[in-house]
Amino acid sequence: MSAVSDERDLTARSNIRNAALRMFAERGHDAVTVREIARGAGVSPSLVVHHFGSKDGLLAAVDAHAAESFDAVFAEFSGEDLAQLLASGEATTSVAEVFARAFPHGSPLPAYLRRLLLTNDPAGAAIFGRWYAVTRRMLDAMVELGAVAHCEDPAAQAAFLLVNDLAVILLRNQIATAIGDDPLAPAGLDRWTKTATAVYARGLFAAPPKESL
């Protein structure tokens, strides 16, 4: 096979995978047929089978592509340098911020992540586990730097913070309706980040009034 043919095959494979990603994100993989994916990619169903073997093979390829994209984004959270920036107040990074920068408006990847996490999909469970481990390491580093107070249950604390960040992605449409701004668009993200930072830094509840003598 010539180099040009190889390139065409790779392009066709990517187009098929991207069409499947969009449809899986919108409707779930069980509700989408190979024929529909082929139509969306502008190819024949036989070419889908040629590249991926079956719909299950295509699903595995979509999951692998999505996981690679998500992990590349979340890699920004690992490393001592970021922990030091967060501790010094020079950075206010969250999963939502990173997603908003990495995936342009209209990208199906945030919706695909939502479906993976909310349907108890094994790929989603694996992603959550990896991200939880990164969050836990980041919190431990910030405790050592003195930027985060020691917690009696660091495991639950790490899960709480990760879930709070993921809520912006999982409940994006509902949050947009509630606050009038897309929380993954600049205006909505700025509002969300400022509010979350204030709650984390200063707490939510007011101190009880002192009893008068």
Short mmCIF file of C-alpha atoms in Angstrom, two decimals:
data_model
loop_
_atom_site.label_atom_id
_atom_site.label_comp_id
_atom_site.label_asym_id
_atom_site.label_seq_id
_atom_site.Cartn_x
_atom_site.Cartn_y
_atom_site.Cartn_z
CA MET A 1 0.00 0.00 0.00
CA SER A 2 1.41 3.42 -0.94
CA ALA A 3 2.05 6.25 1.50
CA VAL A 4 -0.83 8.19 -0.04
CA SER A 5 -3.21 5.24 0.46
CA ASP A 6 -2.05 4.88 4.06
CA GLU A 7 -2.83 8.54 4.68
CA ARG A 8 -6.28 8.15 3.16
CA ASP A 9 -6.96 5.12 5.33
CA LEU A 10 -5.90 7.02 8.45
CA THR A 11 -8.11 9.95 7.49
CA ALA A 12 -11.08 7.66 6.87
CA ARG A 13 -10.45 5.91 10.19
CA SER A 14 -10.38 9.23 12.03
CA ASN A 15 -13.54 10.44 10.31
CA ILE A 16 -15.37 7.26 11.26
CA ARG A 17 -14.13 7.44 14.86
CA ASN A 18 -15.12 11.12 15.16
CA ALA A 19 -18.57 10.49 13.71
CA ALA A 20 -19.06 7.65 16.19
CA LEU A 21 -17.84 9.85 19.04
CA ARG A 22 -20.42 12.52 18.23
CA MET A 23 -23.27 10.03 17.97
CA PHE A 24 -22.25 8.04 21.04
CA ALA A 25 -22.04 11.29 23.05
CA GLU A 26 -25.52 12.36 21.94
CA ARG A 27 -27.40 9.06 22.14
CA GLY A 28 -25.22 6.37 23.70
CA HIS A 29 -23.52 3.61 21.72
CA ASP A 30 -26.39 1.13 22.13
CA ALA A 31 -28.75 3.44 20.21
CA VAL A 32 -26.44 3.99 17.23
CA THR A 33 -26.01 1.58 14.31
CA VAL A 34 -22.96 0.97 12.15
CA ARG A 35 -24.99 2.16 9.17
CA GLU A 36 -25.74 5.48 10.87
CA ILE A 37 -22.08 5.95 11.78
CA ALA A 38 -21.04 5.21 8.20
CA ARG A 39 -23.58 7.73 6.89
CA GLY A 40 -22.31 10.36 9.34
CA ALA A 41 -18.72 9.76 8.27
CA GLY A 42 -19.60 9.71 4.56
CA VAL A 43 -18.33 6.15 4.04
CA SER A 44 -19.79 2.71 3.47
CA PRO A 45 -20.67 0.37 6.37
CA SER A 46 -18.15 -2.11 4.98
CA LEU A 47 -15.36 0.45 5.46
CA VAL A 48 -16.34 0.82 9.12
CA VAL A 49 -16.04 -2.95 9.52
CA HIS A 50 -12.76 -2.92 7.56
CA HIS A 51 -11.17 -0.44 9.97
CA PHE A 52 -12.70 -1.53 13.29
CA GLY A 53 -14.01 -5.07 12.81
CA SER A 54 -17.33 -4.37 14.54
CA LYS A 55 -19.21 -1.73 16.47
CA ASP A 56 -17.59 -3.02 19.65
CA GLY A 57 -14.19 -2.51 18.05
CA LEU A 58 -15.20 1.02 17.08
CA LEU A 59 -16.44 1.69 20.62
CA ALA A 60 -13.10 0.54 22.01
CA ALA A 61 -11.30 2.91 19.63
CA VAL A 62 -13.55 5.82 20.62
CA ASP A 63 -13.02 5.07 24.33
CA ALA A 64 -9.25 4.91 23.84
CA HIS A 65 -9.23 8.20 21.91
CA ALA A 66 -11.41 9.93 24.51
CA ALA A 67 -9.36 8.61 27.43
CA GLU A 68 -6.14 9.78 25.79
CA SER A 69 -7.62 13.24 25.20
CA PHE A 70 -8.95 13.51 28.75
CA ASP A 71 -5.75 12.26 30.38
CA ALA A 72 -3.66 14.69 28.32
CA VAL A 73 -5.82 17.52 29.69
CA PHE A 74 -5.70 16.24 33.26
CA ALA A 75 -1.92 15.83 33.11
CA GLU A 76 -1.82 19.58 33.71
CA PHE A 77 -2.84 18.81 37.29
CA SER A 78 0.11 16.57 38.03
CA GLY A 79 3.47 17.87 39.08
CA GLU A 80 4.92 19.77 41.99
CA ASP A 81 5.18 23.02 40.00
CA LEU A 82 1.40 23.36 39.72
CA ALA A 83 0.97 22.55 43.41
CA GLN A 84 3.35 25.40 44.25
CA LEU A 85 1.52 27.81 41.92
CA LEU A 86 -1.80 26.90 43.50
CA ALA A 87 -0.31 27.26 46.97
CA SER A 88 1.03 30.73 46.16
CA GLY A 89 -2.25 31.89 44.63
CA GLU A 90 -0.68 32.35 41.18
CA ALA A 91 -3.01 29.77 39.64
CA THR A 92 -6.65 28.81 40.14
CA THR A 93 -6.85 25.73 37.98
CA SER A 94 -9.88 23.46 37.91
CA VAL A 95 -11.03 20.62 35.71
CA ALA A 96 -13.66 22.93 34.20
CA GLU A 97 -11.07 25.57 33.31
CA VAL A 98 -8.80 23.03 31.68
CA PHE A 99 -11.68 21.50 29.72
CA ALA A 100 -12.84 24.91 28.52
CA ARG A 101 -9.35 25.69 27.22
CA ALA A 102 -8.72 22.29 25.66
CA PHE A 103 -12.04 21.54 23.98
CA PRO A 104 -13.62 24.23 21.77
CA HIS A 105 -17.31 25.00 21.83
CA GLY A 106 -19.18 22.19 20.09
CA SER A 107 -16.64 19.49 20.92
CA PRO A 108 -18.43 16.22 21.73
CA LEU A 109 -15.78 15.18 24.26
CA PRO A 110 -17.31 16.84 27.37
CA ALA A 111 -20.68 15.23 26.56
CA TYR A 112 -18.96 11.90 25.97
CA LEU A 113 -17.24 12.13 29.35
CA ARG A 114 -20.61 12.86 30.94
CA ARG A 115 -22.09 9.73 29.39
CA LEU A 116 -19.11 7.59 30.42
CA LEU A 117 -19.30 8.72 34.03
CA LEU A 118 -23.06 8.61 34.46
CA THR A 119 -23.70 5.20 32.90
CA ASN A 120 -21.26 3.26 35.08
CA ASP A 121 -19.15 2.55 31.98
CA PRO A 122 -15.87 0.74 32.79
CA ALA A 123 -13.95 3.28 30.71
CA GLY A 124 -15.49 6.09 32.76
CA ALA A 125 -14.70 4.31 36.01
CA ALA A 126 -11.05 3.95 34.94
CA ILE A 127 -10.83 7.63 34.03
CA PHE A 128 -12.35 8.68 37.36
CA GLY A 129 -9.91 6.44 39.23
CA ARG A 130 -6.89 7.96 37.49
CA TRP A 131 -8.12 11.50 38.05
CA TYR A 132 -8.92 10.80 41.68
CA ALA A 133 -5.36 9.58 42.23
CA VAL A 134 -3.98 12.80 40.68
CA THR A 135 -6.30 14.93 42.84
CA ARG A 136 -5.22 13.09 45.97
CA ARG A 137 -1.53 13.59 45.15
CA MET A 138 -2.13 17.28 44.46
CA LEU A 139 -3.90 17.78 47.79
CA ASP A 140 -1.18 15.91 49.67
CA ALA A 141 1.44 18.16 48.06
CA MET A 142 -0.50 21.29 48.99
CA VAL A 143 -0.88 20.10 52.59
CA GLU A 144 2.88 19.66 52.75
CA LEU A 145 3.32 23.19 51.35
CA GLY A 146 0.99 24.56 54.02
CA ALA A 147 -1.58 25.80 51.48
CA VAL A 148 -4.32 23.35 52.48
CA ALA A 149 -5.29 22.52 56.03
CA HIS A 150 -4.82 18.96 57.21
CA CYS A 151 -8.01 16.92 56.85
CA GLU A 152 -8.98 13.92 58.96
CA ASP A 153 -10.32 12.16 55.87
CA PRO A 154 -8.12 13.11 52.88
CA ALA A 155 -9.66 10.36 50.75
CA ALA A 156 -13.15 11.83 51.04
CA GLN A 157 -11.77 15.36 50.65
CA ALA A 158 -10.08 14.48 47.34
CA ALA A 159 -13.26 12.80 46.06
CA PHE A 160 -15.34 15.82 47.10
CA LEU A 161 -13.11 18.28 45.23
CA LEU A 162 -12.97 16.14 42.10
CA VAL A 163 -16.73 15.65 42.05
CA ASN A 164 -17.28 19.39 42.54
CA ASP A 165 -15.12 20.10 39.50
CA LEU A 166 -16.71 17.39 37.39
CA ALA A 167 -20.18 18.70 38.24
CA VAL A 168 -19.60 21.62 35.86
CA ILE A 169 -19.16 19.13 33.02
CA LEU A 170 -21.77 16.60 34.11
CA LEU A 171 -24.46 19.21 34.82
CA ARG A 172 -23.38 21.78 32.25
CA ASN A 173 -26.82 22.32 30.69
CA GLN A 174 -28.62 22.51 34.02
CA ILE A 175 -26.09 24.98 35.44
CA ALA A 176 -26.36 27.12 32.30
CA THR A 177 -30.13 27.29 32.75
CA ALA A 178 -29.80 28.17 36.44
CA ILE A 179 -27.21 30.95 36.16
CA GLY A 180 -27.87 32.17 32.62
CA ASP A 181 -24.33 31.41 31.39
CA ASP A 182 -22.65 28.32 29.99
CA PRO A 183 -20.22 27.32 32.78
CA LEU A 184 -17.69 26.13 30.18
CA ALA A 185 -17.82 29.41 28.22
CA PRO A 186 -15.65 32.36 29.38
CA ALA A 187 -18.32 34.40 31.20
CA GLY A 188 -19.91 31.45 32.98
CA LEU A 189 -16.57 29.87 33.81
CA ASP A 190 -15.34 33.13 35.31
CA ARG A 191 -18.43 33.33 37.54
CA TRP A 192 -18.15 29.68 38.56
CA THR A 193 -14.42 29.87 39.30
CA LYS A 194 -14.72 33.03 41.40
CA THR A 195 -17.55 31.52 43.44
CA ALA A 196 -15.83 28.18 43.95
CA THR A 197 -12.54 29.87 44.90
CA ALA A 198 -14.30 32.08 47.44
CA VAL A 199 -16.04 29.09 49.03
CA TYR A 200 -12.83 27.08 49.21
CA ALA A 201 -10.75 29.97 50.52
CA ARG A 202 -13.16 31.61 52.97
CA GLY A 203 -15.79 28.96 53.63
CA LEU A 204 -19.52 29.21 53.13
CA PHE A 205 -21.09 29.59 56.57
CA ALA A 206 -20.89 32.74 58.63
CA ALA A 207 -19.55 32.50 62.14
CA PRO A 208 -22.33 32.31 64.76
CA PRO A 209 -22.97 35.67 66.45
CA LYS A 210 -21.22 36.13 69.75
CA GLU A 211 -23.50 36.13 72.76
CA SER A 212 -23.71 39.47 74.43
CA LEU A 213 -22.53 39.59 78.02
#
